[in-house]
C-alpha cells in the first residue's frame, strides 16, 4: 500500500463569480504529489502543470497566492491527460492524503466537468492531514494552515509554499510525525459522489464511533422526516439509548443531541447537512462516546440559543 500525498493549485474566474462556469468554479492548473510506502519512506514524486481550457487568464487573487503566471501553464497537459497520468502513477493500492478536504472535492469536480469521474469511483476514503494535526493538538475545530503545522512541529521551510509539489512534500513531512493519529477512526470519507439511493447509503463503525451517510433528499426538512434519521443507537452494543438532550439545531446545517446507554455511558449525536452541486441535501450522522464535560457544554449551548431566540421573538412584539 502507498500513501499518495497530493496537492492541487487552481484558478478561478478572473472576471468574478457572476461570469464563472457553473460546473467548474475552480479550474485545476497544477498537480503535485509524493508517494510514500507504509513506513513513510519516499518512493516517488509526481508533478504536472495543467493547461487551462475554461479561464484564459489568472485571477489576481490566485496569482498573489500561488505565484503562477499564465505563461507557466501553456506548456501544461490538458486536464484529462494530466489526471489520467496522475491516477496511473498512484497505482491501485493507495490511500490518498491531503491538507484539508478541498483537494479531493475539486479533483472530482474537475473530473466530472470532463466526464471522466468514472476513473475515480467514490466514496473516497482518505486521510485529511489538517484534521489529524488538529486531533494531535487536541483541538475541536481543527483548521490550521500548513505553515502553522510546520512551525509547530519544527519543520524548516526551505522552499516557497503554495506550489503543488512543495505543499504535497511538506504535508507528507507533517504526516510522518502524525503516525499515531493515522488510525481508521481518524480517516475521512469524501462523499462528493454521495449515495443516491437507499441501498447505497453508508454506515461505518469504528468501535466508539459510528458514521452514517444518507442518500440525497430534496430538502433538509424532508431528510429529517426520513424514518430512522433521528434514531440514536449505542455505537458499541447497538442497543437503543435514552435521550438526555433532544436533537436541536446549532445552526442551519448542524444538529446535535446527547443520549446515554445504560452500559456504555454518554454519547453525542451529530447531524450535518451537506448540499450537492445539484442543490440536493444528504446527511452525515455520527454517534460517538462522550463525557460529562462535553454534555454540559452542549447543554449550555442549547440554553444560549434558546435565550437568543426568545430575545428575537420579544423584539418583534
Ligand atoms: Zn451500549
PDB file of C-alpha atoms and ligand atoms in Angstrom:
ATOM      1  CA  UNK A   1       0.000   0.000   0.000  1.00  0.00           C
ATOM      2  CA  UNK A   2       1.179   3.513  -0.809  1.00  0.00           C
ATOM      3  CA  UNK A   3       0.234   6.820   0.718  1.00  0.00           C
ATOM      4  CA  UNK A   4      -0.387   9.363  -2.011  1.00  0.00           C
ATOM      5  CA  UNK A   5       0.018  12.842  -0.524  1.00  0.00           C
ATOM      6  CA  UNK A   6      -1.211  15.261  -3.143  1.00  0.00           C
ATOM      7  CA  UNK A   7      -1.900  18.933  -3.551  1.00  0.00           C
ATOM      8  CA  UNK A   8      -3.605  20.929  -6.286  1.00  0.00           C
ATOM      9  CA  UNK A   9      -3.448  24.546  -7.311  1.00  0.00           C
ATOM     10  CA  UNK A  10      -6.456  26.013  -9.041  1.00  0.00           C
ATOM     11  CA  UNK A  11      -7.571  29.184 -10.742  1.00  0.00           C
ATOM     12  CA  UNK A  12     -10.968  30.873 -10.628  1.00  0.00           C
ATOM     13  CA  UNK A  13     -12.913  33.087 -12.991  1.00  0.00           C
ATOM     14  CA  UNK A  14     -10.801  36.247 -13.485  1.00  0.00           C
ATOM     15  CA  UNK A  15     -13.946  38.261 -14.253  1.00  0.00           C
ATOM     16  CA  UNK A  16     -15.635  37.465 -10.973  1.00  0.00           C
ATOM     17  CA  UNK A  17     -18.110  34.977  -9.663  1.00  0.00           C
ATOM     18  CA  UNK A  18     -21.039  36.120 -11.841  1.00  0.00           C
ATOM     19  CA  UNK A  19     -19.240  35.074 -15.007  1.00  0.00           C
ATOM     20  CA  UNK A  20     -17.868  31.782 -13.768  1.00  0.00           C
ATOM     21  CA  UNK A  21     -18.578  28.487 -15.483  1.00  0.00           C
ATOM     22  CA  UNK A  22     -21.163  26.855 -13.210  1.00  0.00           C
ATOM     23  CA  UNK A  23     -19.795  23.322 -13.359  1.00  0.00           C
ATOM     24  CA  UNK A  24     -16.219  24.477 -12.791  1.00  0.00           C
ATOM     25  CA  UNK A  25     -15.818  27.318 -10.290  1.00  0.00           C
ATOM     26  CA  UNK A  26     -12.175  26.302  -9.745  1.00  0.00           C
ATOM     27  CA  UNK A  27     -10.041  25.087 -12.622  1.00  0.00           C
ATOM     28  CA  UNK A  28      -7.083  22.922 -11.638  1.00  0.00           C
ATOM     29  CA  UNK A  29      -3.786  24.215 -13.069  1.00  0.00           C
ATOM     30  CA  UNK A  30      -1.206  22.138 -11.216  1.00  0.00           C
ATOM     31  CA  UNK A  31      -0.975  18.691  -9.615  1.00  0.00           C
ATOM     32  CA  UNK A  32       1.835  17.721  -7.249  1.00  0.00           C
ATOM     33  CA  UNK A  33       2.200  14.559  -5.187  1.00  0.00           C
ATOM     34  CA  UNK A  34       4.592  12.422  -3.190  1.00  0.00           C
ATOM     35  CA  UNK A  35       4.282   8.659  -2.879  1.00  0.00           C
ATOM     36  CA  UNK A  36       5.295   7.143   0.469  1.00  0.00           C
ATOM     37  CA  UNK A  37       5.448   3.487   1.426  1.00  0.00           C
ATOM     38  CA  UNK A  38       3.861   2.039   4.575  1.00  0.00           C
ATOM     39  CA  UNK A  39       6.890   3.108   6.588  1.00  0.00           C
ATOM     40  CA  UNK A  40       6.563   6.654   5.241  1.00  0.00           C
ATOM     41  CA  UNK A  41       9.656   6.373   3.071  1.00  0.00           C
ATOM     42  CA  UNK A  42       9.649   8.378  -0.133  1.00  0.00           C
ATOM     43  CA  UNK A  43       9.038   6.197  -3.189  1.00  0.00           C
ATOM     44  CA  UNK A  44       8.454   8.771  -5.924  1.00  0.00           C
ATOM     45  CA  UNK A  45       7.167  12.243  -6.737  1.00  0.00           C
ATOM     46  CA  UNK A  46       4.717  13.474  -9.377  1.00  0.00           C
ATOM     47  CA  UNK A  47       4.278  16.903 -10.860  1.00  0.00           C
ATOM     48  CA  UNK A  48       2.427  18.357 -13.809  1.00  0.00           C
ATOM     49  CA  UNK A  49       1.113  21.701 -14.974  1.00  0.00           C
ATOM     50  CA  UNK A  50      -2.354  21.751 -16.499  1.00  0.00           C
ATOM     51  CA  UNK A  51      -3.195  23.910 -19.489  1.00  0.00           C
ATOM     52  CA  UNK A  52      -6.414  25.795 -18.724  1.00  0.00           C
ATOM     53  CA  UNK A  53      -9.379  25.409 -21.070  1.00  0.00           C
ATOM     54  CA  UNK A  54     -12.005  27.479 -19.296  1.00  0.00           C
ATOM     55  CA  UNK A  55     -10.418  30.538 -17.669  1.00  0.00           C
ATOM     56  CA  UNK A  56      -7.981  32.208 -20.016  1.00  0.00           C
ATOM     57  CA  UNK A  57      -6.030  34.257 -17.571  1.00  0.00           C
ATOM     58  CA  UNK A  58      -5.195  34.058 -13.904  1.00  0.00           C
ATOM     59  CA  UNK A  59      -7.385  35.686 -11.288  1.00  0.00           C
ATOM     60  CA  UNK A  60      -5.453  38.348  -9.405  1.00  0.00           C
ATOM     61  CA  UNK A  61      -6.073  36.659  -6.059  1.00  0.00           C
ATOM     62  CA  UNK A  62      -4.830  33.334  -7.391  1.00  0.00           C
ATOM     63  CA  UNK A  63      -1.637  34.934  -8.665  1.00  0.00           C
ATOM     64  CA  UNK A  64      -0.959  36.530  -5.296  1.00  0.00           C
ATOM     65  CA  UNK A  65      -1.225  33.167  -3.595  1.00  0.00           C
ATOM     66  CA  UNK A  66       0.363  30.685  -5.950  1.00  0.00           C
ATOM     67  CA  UNK A  67       2.929  32.826  -7.797  1.00  0.00           C
ATOM     68  CA  UNK A  68       1.974  31.354 -11.142  1.00  0.00           C
ATOM     69  CA  UNK A  69       1.908  33.229 -14.377  1.00  0.00           C
ATOM     70  CA  UNK A  70      -0.337  32.288 -17.253  1.00  0.00           C
ATOM     71  CA  UNK A  71       2.629  31.520 -19.477  1.00  0.00           C
ATOM     72  CA  UNK A  72       3.712  28.880 -16.923  1.00  0.00           C
ATOM     73  CA  UNK A  73       0.581  26.958 -17.771  1.00  0.00           C
ATOM     74  CA  UNK A  74       0.628  26.987 -21.545  1.00  0.00           C
ATOM     75  CA  UNK A  75       3.020  24.061 -21.776  1.00  0.00           C
ATOM     76  CA  UNK A  76       0.894  22.019 -19.377  1.00  0.00           C
ATOM     77  CA  UNK A  77      -1.113  18.937 -20.253  1.00  0.00           C
ATOM     78  CA  UNK A  78      -4.829  19.084 -20.914  1.00  0.00           C
ATOM     79  CA  UNK A  79      -6.671  18.124 -17.720  1.00  0.00           C
ATOM     80  CA  UNK A  80      -7.961  14.684 -18.817  1.00  0.00           C
ATOM     81  CA  UNK A  81      -4.445  13.598 -19.789  1.00  0.00           C
ATOM     82  CA  UNK A  82      -2.905  15.097 -16.663  1.00  0.00           C
ATOM     83  CA  UNK A  83      -5.321  13.370 -14.306  1.00  0.00           C
ATOM     84  CA  UNK A  84      -5.200  10.044 -16.147  1.00  0.00           C
ATOM     85  CA  UNK A  85      -1.415  10.098 -15.818  1.00  0.00           C
ATOM     86  CA  UNK A  86      -1.687  11.040 -12.163  1.00  0.00           C
ATOM     87  CA  UNK A  87      -4.088   8.194 -11.305  1.00  0.00           C
ATOM     88  CA  UNK A  88      -1.947   5.701 -13.202  1.00  0.00           C
ATOM     89  CA  UNK A  89       1.096   6.878 -11.245  1.00  0.00           C
ATOM     90  CA  UNK A  90      -0.868   6.479  -7.968  1.00  0.00           C
ATOM     91  CA  UNK A  91      -1.474   2.772  -8.607  1.00  0.00           C
ATOM     92  CA  UNK A  92      -4.390   0.675  -7.345  1.00  0.00           C
ATOM     93  CA  UNK A  93      -3.308   0.029  -3.747  1.00  0.00           C
ATOM     94  CA  UNK A  94      -3.240   3.588  -2.458  1.00  0.00           C
ATOM     95  CA  UNK A  95      -4.520   5.806   0.298  1.00  0.00           C
ATOM     96  CA  UNK A  96      -4.942   9.490  -0.533  1.00  0.00           C
ATOM     97  CA  UNK A  97      -3.756  12.104   1.971  1.00  0.00           C
ATOM     98  CA  UNK A  98      -4.354  15.847   1.630  1.00  0.00           C
ATOM     99  CA  UNK A  99      -4.168  19.041   3.673  1.00  0.00           C
ATOM    100  CA  UNK A 100      -7.860  19.790   4.288  1.00  0.00           C
ATOM    101  CA  UNK A 101     -10.876  18.454   2.468  1.00  0.00           C
ATOM    102  CA  UNK A 102     -10.908  20.672  -0.627  1.00  0.00           C
ATOM    103  CA  UNK A 103      -8.398  18.979  -2.916  1.00  0.00           C
ATOM    104  CA  UNK A 104     -10.337  15.740  -3.335  1.00  0.00           C
ATOM    105  CA  UNK A 105     -13.523  17.723  -3.875  1.00  0.00           C
ATOM    106  CA  UNK A 106     -12.027  19.912  -6.616  1.00  0.00           C
ATOM    107  CA  UNK A 107     -10.258  16.966  -8.232  1.00  0.00           C
ATOM    108  CA  UNK A 108     -13.580  15.173  -8.603  1.00  0.00           C
ATOM    109  CA  UNK A 109     -15.457  18.294  -9.664  1.00  0.00           C
ATOM    110  CA  UNK A 110     -12.907  18.899 -12.446  1.00  0.00           C
ATOM    111  CA  UNK A 111     -13.135  15.228 -13.470  1.00  0.00           C
ATOM    112  CA  UNK A 112     -16.923  15.442 -13.572  1.00  0.00           C
ATOM    113  CA  UNK A 113     -16.696  18.513 -15.798  1.00  0.00           C
ATOM    114  CA  UNK A 114     -14.694  16.492 -18.322  1.00  0.00           C
ATOM    115  CA  UNK A 115     -16.921  13.403 -17.929  1.00  0.00           C
ATOM    116  CA  UNK A 116     -14.144  11.216 -16.548  1.00  0.00           C
ATOM    117  CA  UNK A 117     -15.284  10.889 -12.933  1.00  0.00           C
ATOM    118  CA  UNK A 118     -15.703   7.153 -13.554  1.00  0.00           C
ATOM    119  CA  UNK A 119     -11.904   6.855 -13.268  1.00  0.00           C
ATOM    120  CA  UNK A 120     -12.145   7.577  -9.536  1.00  0.00           C
ATOM    121  CA  UNK A 121     -15.155   5.758  -8.077  1.00  0.00           C
ATOM    122  CA  UNK A 122     -16.444   7.189  -4.785  1.00  0.00           C
ATOM    123  CA  UNK A 123     -16.867   7.425  -1.914  1.00  0.00           C
ATOM    124  CA  UNK A 124     -13.139   8.006  -1.378  1.00  0.00           C
ATOM    125  CA  UNK A 125     -11.619   7.144   1.991  1.00  0.00           C
ATOM    126  CA  UNK A 126      -8.611   9.327   2.781  1.00  0.00           C
ATOM    127  CA  UNK A 127      -6.569  11.000   5.495  1.00  0.00           C
ATOM    128  CA  UNK A 128      -7.135  14.716   5.976  1.00  0.00           C
ATOM    129  CA  UNK A 129      -3.746  15.660   7.441  1.00  0.00           C
ATOM    130  CA  UNK A 130      -5.080  19.037   8.593  1.00  0.00           C
ATOM    131  CA  UNK A 131      -7.691  17.180  10.652  1.00  0.00           C
ATOM    132  CA  UNK A 132      -5.069  14.759  12.014  1.00  0.00           C
ATOM    133  CA  UNK A 133      -2.964  17.738  13.081  1.00  0.00           C
ATOM    134  CA  UNK A 134      -5.998  19.208  14.886  1.00  0.00           C
ATOM    135  CA  UNK A 135      -6.556  15.927  16.727  1.00  0.00           C
ATOM    136  CA  UNK A 136      -2.857  15.846  17.634  1.00  0.00           C
ATOM    137  CA  UNK A 137      -3.209  19.354  19.112  1.00  0.00           C
ATOM    138  CA  UNK A 138      -6.401  18.384  20.927  1.00  0.00           C
ATOM    139  CA  UNK A 139      -8.458  20.982  19.075  1.00  0.00           C
ATOM    140  CA  UNK A 140     -12.189  20.766  18.485  1.00  0.00           C
ATOM    141  CA  UNK A 141     -12.351  22.595  15.162  1.00  0.00           C
ATOM    142  CA  UNK A 142      -9.044  21.706  13.634  1.00  0.00           C
ATOM    143  CA  UNK A 143      -8.354  24.100  10.779  1.00  0.00           C
ATOM    144  CA  UNK A 144      -4.799  25.392  10.842  1.00  0.00           C
ATOM    145  CA  UNK A 145      -2.532  26.348   7.957  1.00  0.00           C
ATOM    146  CA  UNK A 146       0.179  24.007   6.716  1.00  0.00           C
ATOM    147  CA  UNK A 147       2.746  26.624   7.629  1.00  0.00           C
ATOM    148  CA  UNK A 148       1.445  26.768  11.208  1.00  0.00           C
ATOM    149  CA  UNK A 149       1.717  22.983  11.485  1.00  0.00           C
ATOM    150  CA  UNK A 150       5.258  23.030  10.134  1.00  0.00           C
ATOM    151  CA  UNK A 151       6.298  25.693  12.653  1.00  0.00           C
ATOM    152  CA  UNK A 152       4.650  23.775  15.496  1.00  0.00           C
ATOM    153  CA  UNK A 153       6.482  20.589  14.543  1.00  0.00           C
ATOM    154  CA  UNK A 154       9.816  22.280  13.927  1.00  0.00           C
ATOM    155  CA  UNK A 155       9.901  21.558  10.205  1.00  0.00           C
ATOM    156  CA  UNK A 156      12.113  24.076   8.499  1.00  0.00           C
ATOM    157  CA  UNK A 157      10.603  25.611   5.382  1.00  0.00           C
ATOM    158  CA  UNK A 158      13.298  25.659   2.718  1.00  0.00           C
ATOM    159  CA  UNK A 159      11.032  26.032  -0.317  1.00  0.00           C
ATOM    160  CA  UNK A 160       8.268  28.531  -1.090  1.00  0.00           C
ATOM    161  CA  UNK A 161       4.833  27.185  -0.193  1.00  0.00           C
ATOM    162  CA  UNK A 162       1.691  27.290  -2.370  1.00  0.00           C
ATOM    163  CA  UNK A 163       3.062  25.334  -5.255  1.00  0.00           C
ATOM    164  CA  UNK A 164       1.584  21.875  -5.607  1.00  0.00           C
ATOM    165  CA  UNK A 165       4.653  19.676  -5.225  1.00  0.00           C
ATOM    166  CA  UNK A 166       6.136  21.753  -2.393  1.00  0.00           C
ATOM    167  CA  UNK A 167       2.884  21.685  -0.415  1.00  0.00           C
ATOM    168  CA  UNK A 168       2.487  17.943  -1.029  1.00  0.00           C
ATOM    169  CA  UNK A 169       6.058  17.403   0.140  1.00  0.00           C
ATOM    170  CA  UNK A 170       5.597  19.317   3.392  1.00  0.00           C
ATOM    171  CA  UNK A 171       2.160  17.795   4.010  1.00  0.00           C
ATOM    172  CA  UNK A 172       3.979  14.455   3.832  1.00  0.00           C
ATOM    173  CA  UNK A 173       6.587  15.727   6.310  1.00  0.00           C
ATOM    174  CA  UNK A 174       3.860  16.764   8.777  1.00  0.00           C
ATOM    175  CA  UNK A 175       2.079  13.445   8.257  1.00  0.00           C
ATOM    176  CA  UNK A 176       5.202  11.436   9.072  1.00  0.00           C
ATOM    177  CA  UNK A 177       5.087  13.000  12.525  1.00  0.00           C
ATOM    178  CA  UNK A 178       1.412  12.111  12.987  1.00  0.00           C
ATOM    179  CA  UNK A 179       1.769   8.340  12.671  1.00  0.00           C
ATOM    180  CA  UNK A 180      -0.127   7.775  15.911  1.00  0.00           C
ATOM    181  CA  UNK A 181      -3.100   9.713  14.586  1.00  0.00           C
ATOM    182  CA  UNK A 182      -3.292   7.626  11.424  1.00  0.00           C
ATOM    183  CA  UNK A 183      -5.893   5.138  12.642  1.00  0.00           C
ATOM    184  CA  UNK A 184      -9.118   4.154  10.838  1.00  0.00           C
ATOM    185  CA  UNK A 185     -11.400   6.202  13.121  1.00  0.00           C
ATOM    186  CA  UNK A 186      -9.470   9.361  12.162  1.00  0.00           C
ATOM    187  CA  UNK A 187      -9.794   8.726   8.435  1.00  0.00           C
ATOM    188  CA  UNK A 188     -12.257  10.775   6.387  1.00  0.00           C
ATOM    189  CA  UNK A 189     -14.783   9.789   3.779  1.00  0.00           C
ATOM    190  CA  UNK A 190     -15.119  12.064   0.793  1.00  0.00           C
ATOM    191  CA  UNK A 191     -18.691  11.876  -0.433  1.00  0.00           C
ATOM    192  CA  UNK A 192     -18.623  14.212  -3.393  1.00  0.00           C
ATOM    193  CA  UNK A 193     -20.006  11.101  -5.093  1.00  0.00           C
ATOM    194  CA  UNK A 194     -22.684  10.809  -2.424  1.00  0.00           C
ATOM    195  CA  UNK A 195     -25.176   7.941  -2.129  1.00  0.00           C
ATOM    196  CA  UNK A 196     -28.147   8.491  -4.474  1.00  0.00           C
ATOM    197  CA  UNK A 197     -30.385   5.622  -3.404  1.00  0.00           C
ATOM    198  CA  UNK A 198     -31.124   3.826  -0.139  1.00  0.00           C
ATOM    199  CA  UNK A 199     -29.025   0.699  -0.907  1.00  0.00           C
ATOM    200  CA  UNK A 200     -26.007   2.966  -1.458  1.00  0.00           C
ATOM    201  CA  UNK A 201     -26.225   4.527   1.994  1.00  0.00           C
ATOM    202  CA  UNK A 202     -23.062   4.089   4.058  1.00  0.00           C
ATOM    203  CA  UNK A 203     -22.603   3.027   7.674  1.00  0.00           C
ATOM    204  CA  UNK A 204     -19.072   2.738   9.034  1.00  0.00           C
ATOM    205  CA  UNK A 205     -18.340   1.534  12.534  1.00  0.00           C
ATOM    206  CA  UNK A 206     -15.078   2.407  14.347  1.00  0.00           C
ATOM    207  CA  UNK A 207     -15.643   0.926  17.805  1.00  0.00           C
ATOM    208  CA  UNK A 208     -16.537   4.008  19.830  1.00  0.00           C
ATOM    209  CA  UNK A 209     -17.993   5.827  16.860  1.00  0.00           C
ATOM    210  CA  UNK A 210     -20.483   5.192  14.067  1.00  0.00           C
ATOM    211  CA  UNK A 211     -20.788   7.268  10.920  1.00  0.00           C
ATOM    212  CA  UNK A 212     -23.814   7.168   8.641  1.00  0.00           C
ATOM    213  CA  UNK A 213     -24.122   8.857   5.240  1.00  0.00           C
ATOM    214  CA  UNK A 214     -27.638   9.078   3.835  1.00  0.00           C
ATOM    215  CA  UNK A 215     -28.904   9.204   0.291  1.00  0.00           C
ATOM    216  CA  UNK A 216     -29.935  12.624  -1.025  1.00  0.00           C
ATOM    217  CA  UNK A 217     -33.192  14.461  -0.381  1.00  0.00           C
ATOM    218  CA  UNK A 218     -34.923  17.458  -1.960  1.00  0.00           C
ATOM    219  CA  UNK A 219     -34.738  19.474   1.273  1.00  0.00           C
ATOM    220  CA  UNK A 220     -33.297  19.400   4.784  1.00  0.00           C
ATOM    221  CA  UNK A 221     -36.786  19.116   6.250  1.00  0.00           C
ATOM    222  CA  UNK A 222     -37.526  16.071   4.121  1.00  0.00           C
ATOM    223  CA  UNK A 223     -34.259  14.469   5.234  1.00  0.00           C
ATOM    224  CA  UNK A 224     -35.143  14.954   8.906  1.00  0.00           C
ATOM    225  CA  UNK A 225     -38.577  13.369   8.364  1.00  0.00           C
ATOM    226  CA  UNK A 226     -36.980  10.211   6.946  1.00  0.00           C
ATOM    227  CA  UNK A 227     -37.764   7.181   9.087  1.00  0.00           C
ATOM    228  CA  UNK A 228     -34.908   6.380  11.431  1.00  0.00           C
ATOM    229  CA  UNK A 229     -32.963   9.591  10.663  1.00  0.00           C
ATOM    230  CA  UNK A 230     -33.153  10.857  14.248  1.00  0.00           C
ATOM    231  CA  UNK A 231     -32.641   7.434  15.837  1.00  0.00           C
ATOM    232  CA  UNK A 232     -29.624   7.005  18.055  1.00  0.00           C
ATOM    233  CA  UNK A 233     -28.171   3.634  18.931  1.00  0.00           C
ATOM    234  CA  UNK A 234     -25.119   2.884  21.035  1.00  0.00           C
ATOM    235  CA  UNK A 235     -22.054   2.507  18.759  1.00  0.00           C
ATOM    236  CA  UNK A 236     -20.739  -0.288  20.980  1.00  0.00           C
ATOM    237  CA  UNK A 237     -23.718  -2.511  21.847  1.00  0.00           C
ATOM    238  CA  UNK A 238     -26.072  -1.293  19.073  1.00  0.00           C
ATOM    239  CA  UNK A 239     -28.927  -1.016  21.592  1.00  0.00           C
ATOM    240  CA  UNK A 240     -31.330   1.954  21.697  1.00  0.00           C
ATOM    241  CA  UNK A 241     -30.343   4.610  24.201  1.00  0.00           C
ATOM    242  CA  UNK A 242     -32.048   7.098  26.481  1.00  0.00           C
ATOM    243  CA  UNK A 243     -32.308  10.682  25.229  1.00  0.00           C
ATOM    244  CA  UNK A 244     -30.694  13.238  27.545  1.00  0.00           C
ATOM    245  CA  UNK A 245     -30.808  16.287  25.281  1.00  0.00           C
ATOM    246  CA  UNK A 246     -33.096  16.025  22.273  1.00  0.00           C
ATOM    247  CA  UNK A 247     -31.842  16.930  18.800  1.00  0.00           C
ATOM    248  CA  UNK A 248     -31.617  20.699  18.401  1.00  0.00           C
ATOM    249  CA  UNK A 249     -30.284  22.944  15.632  1.00  0.00           C
ATOM    250  CA  UNK A 250     -26.928  24.572  16.396  1.00  0.00           C
ATOM    251  CA  UNK A 251     -27.190  26.387  13.049  1.00  0.00           C
ATOM    252  CA  UNK A 252     -28.895  25.820   9.702  1.00  0.00           C
ATOM    253  CA  UNK A 253     -26.573  22.938   8.843  1.00  0.00           C
ATOM    254  CA  UNK A 254     -25.944  21.240  12.143  1.00  0.00           C
ATOM    255  CA  UNK A 255     -27.964  19.380  14.790  1.00  0.00           C
ATOM    256  CA  UNK A 256     -26.716  17.762  17.975  1.00  0.00           C
ATOM    257  CA  UNK A 257     -28.144  15.580  20.737  1.00  0.00           C
ATOM    258  CA  UNK A 258     -26.910  13.749  23.813  1.00  0.00           C
ATOM    259  CA  UNK A 259     -28.021  10.249  24.813  1.00  0.00           C
ATOM    260  CA  UNK A 260     -26.988   7.682  27.328  1.00  0.00           C
ATOM    261  CA  UNK A 261     -26.510   3.915  27.113  1.00  0.00           C
ATOM    262  CA  UNK A 262     -27.033   2.110  30.430  1.00  0.00           C
ATOM    263  CA  UNK A 263     -23.854   0.111  29.833  1.00  0.00           C
ATOM    264  CA  UNK A 264     -21.579   2.470  27.889  1.00  0.00           C
ATOM    265  CA  UNK A 265     -22.455   5.905  29.185  1.00  0.00           C
ATOM    266  CA  UNK A 266     -22.927   9.236  27.436  1.00  0.00           C
ATOM    267  CA  UNK A 267     -22.845   9.678  23.693  1.00  0.00           C
ATOM    268  CA  UNK A 268     -23.115  12.643  21.395  1.00  0.00           C
ATOM    269  CA  UNK A 269     -25.084  12.596  18.160  1.00  0.00           C
ATOM    270  CA  UNK A 270     -24.272  14.984  15.351  1.00  0.00           C
ATOM    271  CA  UNK A 271     -26.137  15.603  12.108  1.00  0.00           C
ATOM    272  CA  UNK A 272     -24.539  17.664   9.379  1.00  0.00           C
ATOM    273  CA  UNK A 273     -26.308  18.627   6.176  1.00  0.00           C
ATOM    274  CA  UNK A 274     -24.284  18.649   3.013  1.00  0.00           C
ATOM    275  CA  UNK A 275     -25.512  20.052  -0.275  1.00  0.00           C
ATOM    276  CA  UNK A 276     -24.668  18.661  -3.690  1.00  0.00           C
ATOM    277  CA  UNK A 277     -23.828  20.634  -6.846  1.00  0.00           C
ATOM    278  CA  UNK A 278     -27.454  19.968  -7.865  1.00  0.00           C
ATOM    279  CA  UNK A 279     -28.752  21.650  -4.658  1.00  0.00           C
ATOM    280  CA  UNK A 280     -29.950  18.471  -3.014  1.00  0.00           C
ATOM    281  CA  UNK A 281     -29.147  17.515   0.561  1.00  0.00           C
ATOM    282  CA  UNK A 282     -27.701  14.492   2.258  1.00  0.00           C
ATOM    283  CA  UNK A 283     -26.949  13.847   5.895  1.00  0.00           C
ATOM    284  CA  UNK A 284     -23.790  12.801   7.692  1.00  0.00           C
ATOM    285  CA  UNK A 285     -24.752  11.481  11.104  1.00  0.00           C
ATOM    286  CA  UNK A 286     -22.151  10.484  13.672  1.00  0.00           C
ATOM    287  CA  UNK A 287     -22.711   8.935  17.073  1.00  0.00           C
ATOM    288  CA  UNK A 288     -19.737   8.778  19.408  1.00  0.00           C
ATOM    289  CA  UNK A 289     -18.998   8.291  23.071  1.00  0.00           C
ATOM    290  CA  UNK A 290     -18.545  11.489  25.020  1.00  0.00           C
ATOM    291  CA  UNK A 291     -18.092  12.680  28.606  1.00  0.00           C
ATOM    292  CA  UNK A 292     -19.948  14.806  31.168  1.00  0.00           C
ATOM    293  CA  UNK A 293     -17.917  17.901  30.371  1.00  0.00           C
ATOM    294  CA  UNK A 294     -18.851  17.822  26.685  1.00  0.00           C
ATOM    295  CA  UNK A 295     -22.507  17.026  27.522  1.00  0.00           C
ATOM    296  CA  UNK A 296     -22.579  20.060  29.795  1.00  0.00           C
ATOM    297  CA  UNK A 297     -21.078  22.230  27.075  1.00  0.00           C
ATOM    298  CA  UNK A 298     -23.809  21.109  24.670  1.00  0.00           C
ATOM    299  CA  UNK A 299     -26.498  21.840  27.240  1.00  0.00           C
ATOM    300  CA  UNK A 300     -25.128  25.338  27.782  1.00  0.00           C
ATOM    301  CA  UNK A 301     -25.036  25.912  24.039  1.00  0.00           C
ATOM    302  CA  UNK A 302     -28.690  24.904  23.799  1.00  0.00           C
ATOM    303  CA  UNK A 303     -29.557  27.300  26.610  1.00  0.00           C
ATOM    304  CA  UNK A 304     -27.767  30.210  24.914  1.00  0.00           C
ATOM    305  CA  UNK A 305     -29.568  29.535  21.638  1.00  0.00           C
ATOM    306  CA  UNK A 306     -32.902  29.359  23.459  1.00  0.00           C
ATOM    307  CA  UNK A 307     -32.320  32.747  25.087  1.00  0.00           C
ATOM    308  CA  UNK A 308     -31.297  34.305  21.789  1.00  0.00           C
ATOM    309  CA  UNK A 309     -34.462  33.023  20.120  1.00  0.00           C
ATOM    310  CA  UNK A 310     -36.579  34.357  22.979  1.00  0.00           C
ATOM    311  CA  UNK A 311     -34.965  37.780  22.680  1.00  0.00           C
ATOM    312  CA  UNK A 312     -35.569  37.855  18.942  1.00  0.00           C
ATOM    313  CA  UNK A 313     -39.250  36.994  19.478  1.00  0.00           C
ATOM    314  CA  UNK A 314     -39.665  39.723  22.080  1.00  0.00           C
ATOM    315  CA  UNK A 315     -38.013  42.250  19.814  1.00  0.00           C
ATOM    316  CA  UNK A 316     -40.626  41.527  17.160  1.00  0.00           C
ATOM    317  CA  UNK A 317     -43.576  42.209  19.508  1.00  0.00           C
TER     318      UNK A 317
HETATM  319 ZN1  LIG B   1     -24.078   0.454  24.740  1.00  0.00          ZN
END
